[in-house]
CSV table of N, CA and C in Angstrom, one decimal:
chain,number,residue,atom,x,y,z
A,1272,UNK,N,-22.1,12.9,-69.8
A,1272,UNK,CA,-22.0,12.9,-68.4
A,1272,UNK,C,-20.6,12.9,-67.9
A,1273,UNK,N,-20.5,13.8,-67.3
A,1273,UNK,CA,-19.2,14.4,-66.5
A,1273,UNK,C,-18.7,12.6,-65.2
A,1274,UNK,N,-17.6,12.5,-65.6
A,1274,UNK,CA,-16.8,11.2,-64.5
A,1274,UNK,C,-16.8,12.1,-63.2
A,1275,UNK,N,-17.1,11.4,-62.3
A,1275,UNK,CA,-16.4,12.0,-60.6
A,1275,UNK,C,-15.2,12.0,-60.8
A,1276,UNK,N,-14.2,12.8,-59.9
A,1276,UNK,CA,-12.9,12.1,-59.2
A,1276,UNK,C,-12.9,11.3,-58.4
A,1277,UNK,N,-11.8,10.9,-59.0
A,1277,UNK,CA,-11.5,9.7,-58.0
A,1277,UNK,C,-11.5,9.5,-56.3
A,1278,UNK,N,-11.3,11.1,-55.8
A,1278,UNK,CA,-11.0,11.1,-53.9
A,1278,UNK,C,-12.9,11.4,-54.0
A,1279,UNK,N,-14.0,11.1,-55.0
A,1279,UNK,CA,-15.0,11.2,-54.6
A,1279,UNK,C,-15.5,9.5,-53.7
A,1280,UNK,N,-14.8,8.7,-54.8
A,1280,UNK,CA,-15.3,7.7,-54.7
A,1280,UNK,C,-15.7,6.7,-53.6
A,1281,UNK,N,-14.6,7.4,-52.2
A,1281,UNK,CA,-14.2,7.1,-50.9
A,1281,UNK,C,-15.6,6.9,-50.5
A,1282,UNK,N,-16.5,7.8,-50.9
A,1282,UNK,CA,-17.9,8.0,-50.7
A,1282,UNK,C,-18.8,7.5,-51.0
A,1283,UNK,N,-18.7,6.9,-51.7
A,1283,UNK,CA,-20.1,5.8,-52.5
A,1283,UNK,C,-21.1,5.3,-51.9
A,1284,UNK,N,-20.0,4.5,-50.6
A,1284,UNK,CA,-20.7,3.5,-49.8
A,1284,UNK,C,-21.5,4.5,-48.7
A,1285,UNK,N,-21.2,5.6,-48.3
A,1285,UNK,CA,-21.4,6.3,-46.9
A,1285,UNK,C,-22.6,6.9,-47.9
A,1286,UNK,N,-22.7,7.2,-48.9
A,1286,UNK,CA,-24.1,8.1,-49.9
A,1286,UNK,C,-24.9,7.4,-50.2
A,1287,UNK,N,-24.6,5.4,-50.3
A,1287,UNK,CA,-26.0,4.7,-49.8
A,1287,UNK,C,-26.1,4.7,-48.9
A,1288,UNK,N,-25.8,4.7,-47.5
A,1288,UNK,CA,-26.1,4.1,-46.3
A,1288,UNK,C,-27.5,5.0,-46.4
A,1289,UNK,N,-28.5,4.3,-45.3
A,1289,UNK,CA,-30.0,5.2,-45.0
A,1289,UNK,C,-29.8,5.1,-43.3
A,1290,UNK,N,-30.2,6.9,-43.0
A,1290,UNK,CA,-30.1,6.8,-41.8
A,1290,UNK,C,-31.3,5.9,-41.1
A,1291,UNK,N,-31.3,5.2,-39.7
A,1291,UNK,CA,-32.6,4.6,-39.8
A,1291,UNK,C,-33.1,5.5,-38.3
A,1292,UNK,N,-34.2,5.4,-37.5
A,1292,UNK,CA,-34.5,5.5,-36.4
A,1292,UNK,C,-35.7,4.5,-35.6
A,1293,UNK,N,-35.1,4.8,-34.5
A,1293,UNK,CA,-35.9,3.5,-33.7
A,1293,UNK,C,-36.5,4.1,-32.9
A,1294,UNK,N,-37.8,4.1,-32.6
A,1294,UNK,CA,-38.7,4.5,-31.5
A,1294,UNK,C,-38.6,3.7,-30.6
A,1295,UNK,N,-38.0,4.1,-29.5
A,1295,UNK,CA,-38.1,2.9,-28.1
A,1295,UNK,C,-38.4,3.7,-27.2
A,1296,UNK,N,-39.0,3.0,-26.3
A,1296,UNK,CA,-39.3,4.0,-24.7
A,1296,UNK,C,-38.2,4.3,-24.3
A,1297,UNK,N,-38.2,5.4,-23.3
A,1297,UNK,CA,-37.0,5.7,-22.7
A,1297,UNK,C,-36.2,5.2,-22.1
A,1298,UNK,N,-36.3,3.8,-21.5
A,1298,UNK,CA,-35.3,2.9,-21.0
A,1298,UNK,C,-34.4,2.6,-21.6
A,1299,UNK,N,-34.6,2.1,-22.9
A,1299,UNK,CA,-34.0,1.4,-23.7
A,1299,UNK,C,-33.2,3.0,-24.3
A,1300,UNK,N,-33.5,3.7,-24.5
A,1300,UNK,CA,-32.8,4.8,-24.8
A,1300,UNK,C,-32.0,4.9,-23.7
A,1301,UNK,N,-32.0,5.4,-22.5
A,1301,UNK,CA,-31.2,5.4,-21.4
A,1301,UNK,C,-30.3,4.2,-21.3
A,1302,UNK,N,-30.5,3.1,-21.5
A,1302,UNK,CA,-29.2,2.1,-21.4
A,1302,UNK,C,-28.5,2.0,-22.7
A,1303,UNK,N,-29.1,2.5,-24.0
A,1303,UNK,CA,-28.0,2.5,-25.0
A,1303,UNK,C,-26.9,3.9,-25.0
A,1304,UNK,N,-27.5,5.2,-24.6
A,1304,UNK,CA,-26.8,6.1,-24.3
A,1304,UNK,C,-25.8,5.7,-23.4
A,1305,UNK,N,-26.4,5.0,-21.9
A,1305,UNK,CA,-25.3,4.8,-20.6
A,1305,UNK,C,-24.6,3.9,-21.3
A,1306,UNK,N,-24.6,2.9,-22.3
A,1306,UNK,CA,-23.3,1.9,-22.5
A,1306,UNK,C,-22.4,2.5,-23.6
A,1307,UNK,N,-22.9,3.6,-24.7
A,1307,UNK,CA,-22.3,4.0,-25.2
A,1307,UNK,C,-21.4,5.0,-24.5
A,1308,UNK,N,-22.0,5.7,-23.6
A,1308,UNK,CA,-21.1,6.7,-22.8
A,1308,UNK,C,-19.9,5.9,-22.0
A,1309,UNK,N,-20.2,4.9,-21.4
A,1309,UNK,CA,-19.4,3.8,-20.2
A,1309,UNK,C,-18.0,3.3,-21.8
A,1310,UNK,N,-18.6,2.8,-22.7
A,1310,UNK,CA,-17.4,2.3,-23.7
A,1310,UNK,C,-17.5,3.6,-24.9
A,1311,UNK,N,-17.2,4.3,-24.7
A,1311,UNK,CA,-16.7,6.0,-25.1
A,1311,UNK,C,-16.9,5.5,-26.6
A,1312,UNK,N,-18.6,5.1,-26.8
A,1312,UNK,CA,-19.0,5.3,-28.6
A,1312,UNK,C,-19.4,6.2,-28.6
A,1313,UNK,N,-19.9,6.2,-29.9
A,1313,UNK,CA,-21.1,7.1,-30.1
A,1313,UNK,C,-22.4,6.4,-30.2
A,1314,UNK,N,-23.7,6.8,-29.8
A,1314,UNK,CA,-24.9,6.0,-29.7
A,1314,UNK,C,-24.7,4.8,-30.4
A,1315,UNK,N,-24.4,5.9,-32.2
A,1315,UNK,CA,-24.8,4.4,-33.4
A,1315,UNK,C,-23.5,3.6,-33.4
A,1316,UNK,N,-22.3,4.0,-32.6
A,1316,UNK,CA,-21.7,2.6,-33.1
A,1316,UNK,C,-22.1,2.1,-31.4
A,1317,UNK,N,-22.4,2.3,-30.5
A,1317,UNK,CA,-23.2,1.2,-29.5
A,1317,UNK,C,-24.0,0.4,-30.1
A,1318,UNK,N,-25.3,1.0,-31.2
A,1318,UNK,CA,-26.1,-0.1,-31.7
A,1318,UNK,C,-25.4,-0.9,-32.7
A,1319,UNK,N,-24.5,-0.2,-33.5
A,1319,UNK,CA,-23.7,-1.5,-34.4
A,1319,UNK,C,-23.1,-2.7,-34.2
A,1320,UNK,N,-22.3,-2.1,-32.4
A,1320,UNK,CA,-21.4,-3.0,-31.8
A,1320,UNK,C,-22.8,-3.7,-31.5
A,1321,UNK,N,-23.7,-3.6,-30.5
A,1321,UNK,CA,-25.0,-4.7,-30.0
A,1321,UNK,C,-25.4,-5.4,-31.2
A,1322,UNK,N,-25.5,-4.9,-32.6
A,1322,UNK,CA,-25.9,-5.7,-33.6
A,1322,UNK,C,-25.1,-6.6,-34.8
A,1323,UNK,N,-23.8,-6.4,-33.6
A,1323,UNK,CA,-22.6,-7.2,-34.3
A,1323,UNK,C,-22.4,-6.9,-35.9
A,1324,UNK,N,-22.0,-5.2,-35.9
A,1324,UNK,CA,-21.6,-4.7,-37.4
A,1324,UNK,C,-20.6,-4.1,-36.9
A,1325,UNK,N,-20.3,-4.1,-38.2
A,1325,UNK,CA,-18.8,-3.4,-38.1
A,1325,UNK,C,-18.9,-1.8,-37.8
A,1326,UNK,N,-17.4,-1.0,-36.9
A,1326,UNK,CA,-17.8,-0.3,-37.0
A,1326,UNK,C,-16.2,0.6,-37.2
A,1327,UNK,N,-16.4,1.8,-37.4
A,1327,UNK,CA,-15.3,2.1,-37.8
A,1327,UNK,C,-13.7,2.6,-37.6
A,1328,UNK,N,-12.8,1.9,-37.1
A,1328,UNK,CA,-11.7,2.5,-36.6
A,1328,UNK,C,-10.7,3.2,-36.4
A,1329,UNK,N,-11.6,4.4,-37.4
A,1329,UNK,CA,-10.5,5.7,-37.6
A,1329,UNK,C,-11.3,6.2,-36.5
A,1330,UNK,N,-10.2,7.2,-35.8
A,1330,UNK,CA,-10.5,7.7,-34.5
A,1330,UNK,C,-11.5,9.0,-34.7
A,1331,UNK,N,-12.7,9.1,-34.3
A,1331,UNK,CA,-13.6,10.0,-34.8
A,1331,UNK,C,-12.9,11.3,-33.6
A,1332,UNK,N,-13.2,12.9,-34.1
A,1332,UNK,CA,-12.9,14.2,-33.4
A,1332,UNK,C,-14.3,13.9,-32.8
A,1333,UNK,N,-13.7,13.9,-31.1
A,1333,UNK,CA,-15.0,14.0,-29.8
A,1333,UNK,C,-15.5,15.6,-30.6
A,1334,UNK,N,-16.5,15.4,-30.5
A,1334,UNK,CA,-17.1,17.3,-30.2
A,1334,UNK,C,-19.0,17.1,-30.0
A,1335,UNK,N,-19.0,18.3,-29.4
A,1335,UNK,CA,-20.4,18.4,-29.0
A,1335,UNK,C,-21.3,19.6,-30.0
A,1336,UNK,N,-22.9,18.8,-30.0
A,1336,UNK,CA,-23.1,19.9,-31.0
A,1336,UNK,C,-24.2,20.3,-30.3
A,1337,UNK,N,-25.0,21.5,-30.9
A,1337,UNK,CA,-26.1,22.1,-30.5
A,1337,UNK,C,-26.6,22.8,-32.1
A,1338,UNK,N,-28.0,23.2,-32.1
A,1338,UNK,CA,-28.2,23.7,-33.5
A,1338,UNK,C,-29.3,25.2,-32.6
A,1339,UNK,N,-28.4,26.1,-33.1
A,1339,UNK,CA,-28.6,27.6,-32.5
A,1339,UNK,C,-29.6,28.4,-33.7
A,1340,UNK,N,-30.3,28.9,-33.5
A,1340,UNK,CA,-30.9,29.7,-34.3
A,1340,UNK,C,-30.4,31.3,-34.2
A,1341,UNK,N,-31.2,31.9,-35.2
A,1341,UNK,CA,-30.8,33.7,-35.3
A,1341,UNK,C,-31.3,34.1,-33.7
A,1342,UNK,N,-32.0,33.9,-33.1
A,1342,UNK,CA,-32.9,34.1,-32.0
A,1342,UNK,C,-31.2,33.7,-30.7
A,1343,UNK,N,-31.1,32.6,-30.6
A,1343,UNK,CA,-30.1,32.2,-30.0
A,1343,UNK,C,-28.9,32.9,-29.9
A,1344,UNK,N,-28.4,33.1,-31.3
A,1344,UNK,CA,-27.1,34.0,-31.3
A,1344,UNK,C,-27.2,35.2,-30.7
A,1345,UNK,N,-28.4,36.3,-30.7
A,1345,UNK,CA,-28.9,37.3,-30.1
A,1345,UNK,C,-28.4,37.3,-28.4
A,1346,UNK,N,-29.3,36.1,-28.3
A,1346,UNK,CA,-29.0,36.0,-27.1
A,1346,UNK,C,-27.4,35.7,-26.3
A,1347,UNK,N,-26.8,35.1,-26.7
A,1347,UNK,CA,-25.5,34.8,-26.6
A,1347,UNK,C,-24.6,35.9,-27.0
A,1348,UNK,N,-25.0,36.9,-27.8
A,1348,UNK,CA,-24.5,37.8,-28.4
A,1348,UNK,C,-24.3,39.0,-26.8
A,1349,UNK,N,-26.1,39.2,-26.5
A,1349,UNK,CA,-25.8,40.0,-25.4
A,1349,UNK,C,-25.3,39.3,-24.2
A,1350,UNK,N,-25.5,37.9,-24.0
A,1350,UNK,CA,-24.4,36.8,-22.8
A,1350,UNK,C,-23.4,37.8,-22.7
A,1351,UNK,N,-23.2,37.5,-24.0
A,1351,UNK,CA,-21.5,37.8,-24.0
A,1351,UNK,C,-20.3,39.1,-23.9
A,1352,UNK,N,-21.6,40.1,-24.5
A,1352,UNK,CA,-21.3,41.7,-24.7
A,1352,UNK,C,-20.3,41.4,-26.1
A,1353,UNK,N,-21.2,40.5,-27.1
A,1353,UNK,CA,-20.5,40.3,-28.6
A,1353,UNK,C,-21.7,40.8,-29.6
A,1354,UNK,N,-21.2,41.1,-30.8
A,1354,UNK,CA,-22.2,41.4,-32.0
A,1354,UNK,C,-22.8,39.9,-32.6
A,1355,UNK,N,-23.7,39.8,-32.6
A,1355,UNK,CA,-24.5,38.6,-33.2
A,1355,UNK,C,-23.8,38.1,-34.4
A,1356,UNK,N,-23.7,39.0,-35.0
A,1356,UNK,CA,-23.0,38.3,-36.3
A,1356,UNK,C,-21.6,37.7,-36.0
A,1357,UNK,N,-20.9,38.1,-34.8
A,1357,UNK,CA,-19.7,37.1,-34.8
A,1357,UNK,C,-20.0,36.4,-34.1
A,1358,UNK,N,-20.1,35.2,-34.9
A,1358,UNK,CA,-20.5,33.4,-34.5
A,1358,UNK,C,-18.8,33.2,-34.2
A,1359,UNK,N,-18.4,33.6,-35.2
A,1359,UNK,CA,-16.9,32.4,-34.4
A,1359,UNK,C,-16.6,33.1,-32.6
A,1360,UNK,N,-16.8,33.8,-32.6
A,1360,UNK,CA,-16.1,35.0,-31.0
A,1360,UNK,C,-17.2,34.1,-30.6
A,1361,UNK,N,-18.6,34.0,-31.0
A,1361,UNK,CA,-19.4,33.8,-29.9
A,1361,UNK,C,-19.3,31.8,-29.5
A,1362,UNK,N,-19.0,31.3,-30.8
A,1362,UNK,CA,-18.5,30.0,-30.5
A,1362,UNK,C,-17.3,29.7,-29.8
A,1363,UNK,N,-16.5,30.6,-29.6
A,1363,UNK,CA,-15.4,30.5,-28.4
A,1363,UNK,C,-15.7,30.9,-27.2
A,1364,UNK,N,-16.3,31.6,-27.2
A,1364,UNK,CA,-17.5,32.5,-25.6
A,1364,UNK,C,-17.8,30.6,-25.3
A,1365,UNK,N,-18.4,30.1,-26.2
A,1365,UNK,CA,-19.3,29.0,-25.4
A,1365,UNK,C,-18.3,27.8,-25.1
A,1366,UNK,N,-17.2,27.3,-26.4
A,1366,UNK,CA,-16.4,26.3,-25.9
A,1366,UNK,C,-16.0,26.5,-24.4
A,1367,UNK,N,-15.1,27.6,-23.9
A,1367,UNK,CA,-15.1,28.2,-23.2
A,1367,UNK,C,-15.4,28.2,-21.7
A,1368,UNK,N,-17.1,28.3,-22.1
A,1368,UNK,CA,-17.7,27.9,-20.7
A,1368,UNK,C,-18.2,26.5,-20.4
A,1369,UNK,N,-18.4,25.8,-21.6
A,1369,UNK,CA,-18.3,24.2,-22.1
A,1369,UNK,C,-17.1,23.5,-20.8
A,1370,UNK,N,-15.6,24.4,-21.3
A,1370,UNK,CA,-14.7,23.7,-21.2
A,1370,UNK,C,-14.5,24.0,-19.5
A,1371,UNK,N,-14.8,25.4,-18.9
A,1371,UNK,CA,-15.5,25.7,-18.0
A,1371,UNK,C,-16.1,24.2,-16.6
A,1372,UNK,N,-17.3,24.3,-17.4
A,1372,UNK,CA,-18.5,23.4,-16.9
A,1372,UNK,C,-17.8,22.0,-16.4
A,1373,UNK,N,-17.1,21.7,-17.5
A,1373,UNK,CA,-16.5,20.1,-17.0
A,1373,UNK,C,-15.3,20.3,-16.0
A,1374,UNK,N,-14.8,21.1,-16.0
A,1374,UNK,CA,-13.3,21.0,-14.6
A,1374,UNK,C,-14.1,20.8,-13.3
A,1375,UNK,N,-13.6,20.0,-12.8
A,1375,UNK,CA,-14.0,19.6,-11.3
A,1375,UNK,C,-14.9,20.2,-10.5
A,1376,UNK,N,-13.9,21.2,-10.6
A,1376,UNK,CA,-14.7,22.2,-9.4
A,1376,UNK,C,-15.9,23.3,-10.3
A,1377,UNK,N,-16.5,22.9,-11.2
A,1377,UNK,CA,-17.0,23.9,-12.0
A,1377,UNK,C,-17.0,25.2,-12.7
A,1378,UNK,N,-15.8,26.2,-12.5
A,1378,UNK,CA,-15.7,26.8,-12.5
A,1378,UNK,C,-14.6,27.2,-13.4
């Protein structure tokens, strides 16, 4: 049996963790999102902090995701007057209008 390296090992702990999920009505969703958003967590370190766990204080990269399919890029492709196959052009097309959307005046 082959040893890991060593910069694997950083990992051990993060490859037990299990992800869990909580079925709650939507309220309870809606106030853990609104307090995560109000103290700029992320959802799961809102429920860590409410469950008095530790959580982590390297400064996580904000970013937003979306999960696009072949169908999607198509579409975004003609948005944009881009070839489907370029995801990166077309993933700056969207930051873009992302970064767009949030300025004040929307535009």
């Amino acid at each position: 049996m082959q040893k890991k390296p060593a910069r694997w090992s950083s990992s051990d702990q993060a490859l037990r963790a299990v992800q869990v999920a909580f079925d709650v009505e939507g309220a309870v969703l809606d106030a853990v999102r609104r307090a995560a958003f109000d103290n700029h967590l992320s959802n799961s370190d809102q429920i860590r902090t409410l469950l008095d766990l530790p959580t982590s204080d390297k400064p996580k990269r904000p970013r937003l995701t979306v999960s696009l399919s072949p169908a999607d890029y198509e579409l975004l492709a003609v948005r944009y007057g881009l070839d489907s196959q370029d995801r990166l052009s077309i993933k700056e097309r969207v930051t873009a209008e992302l970064i767009r959307f949030a300025q004040p005046d929307g535009c």
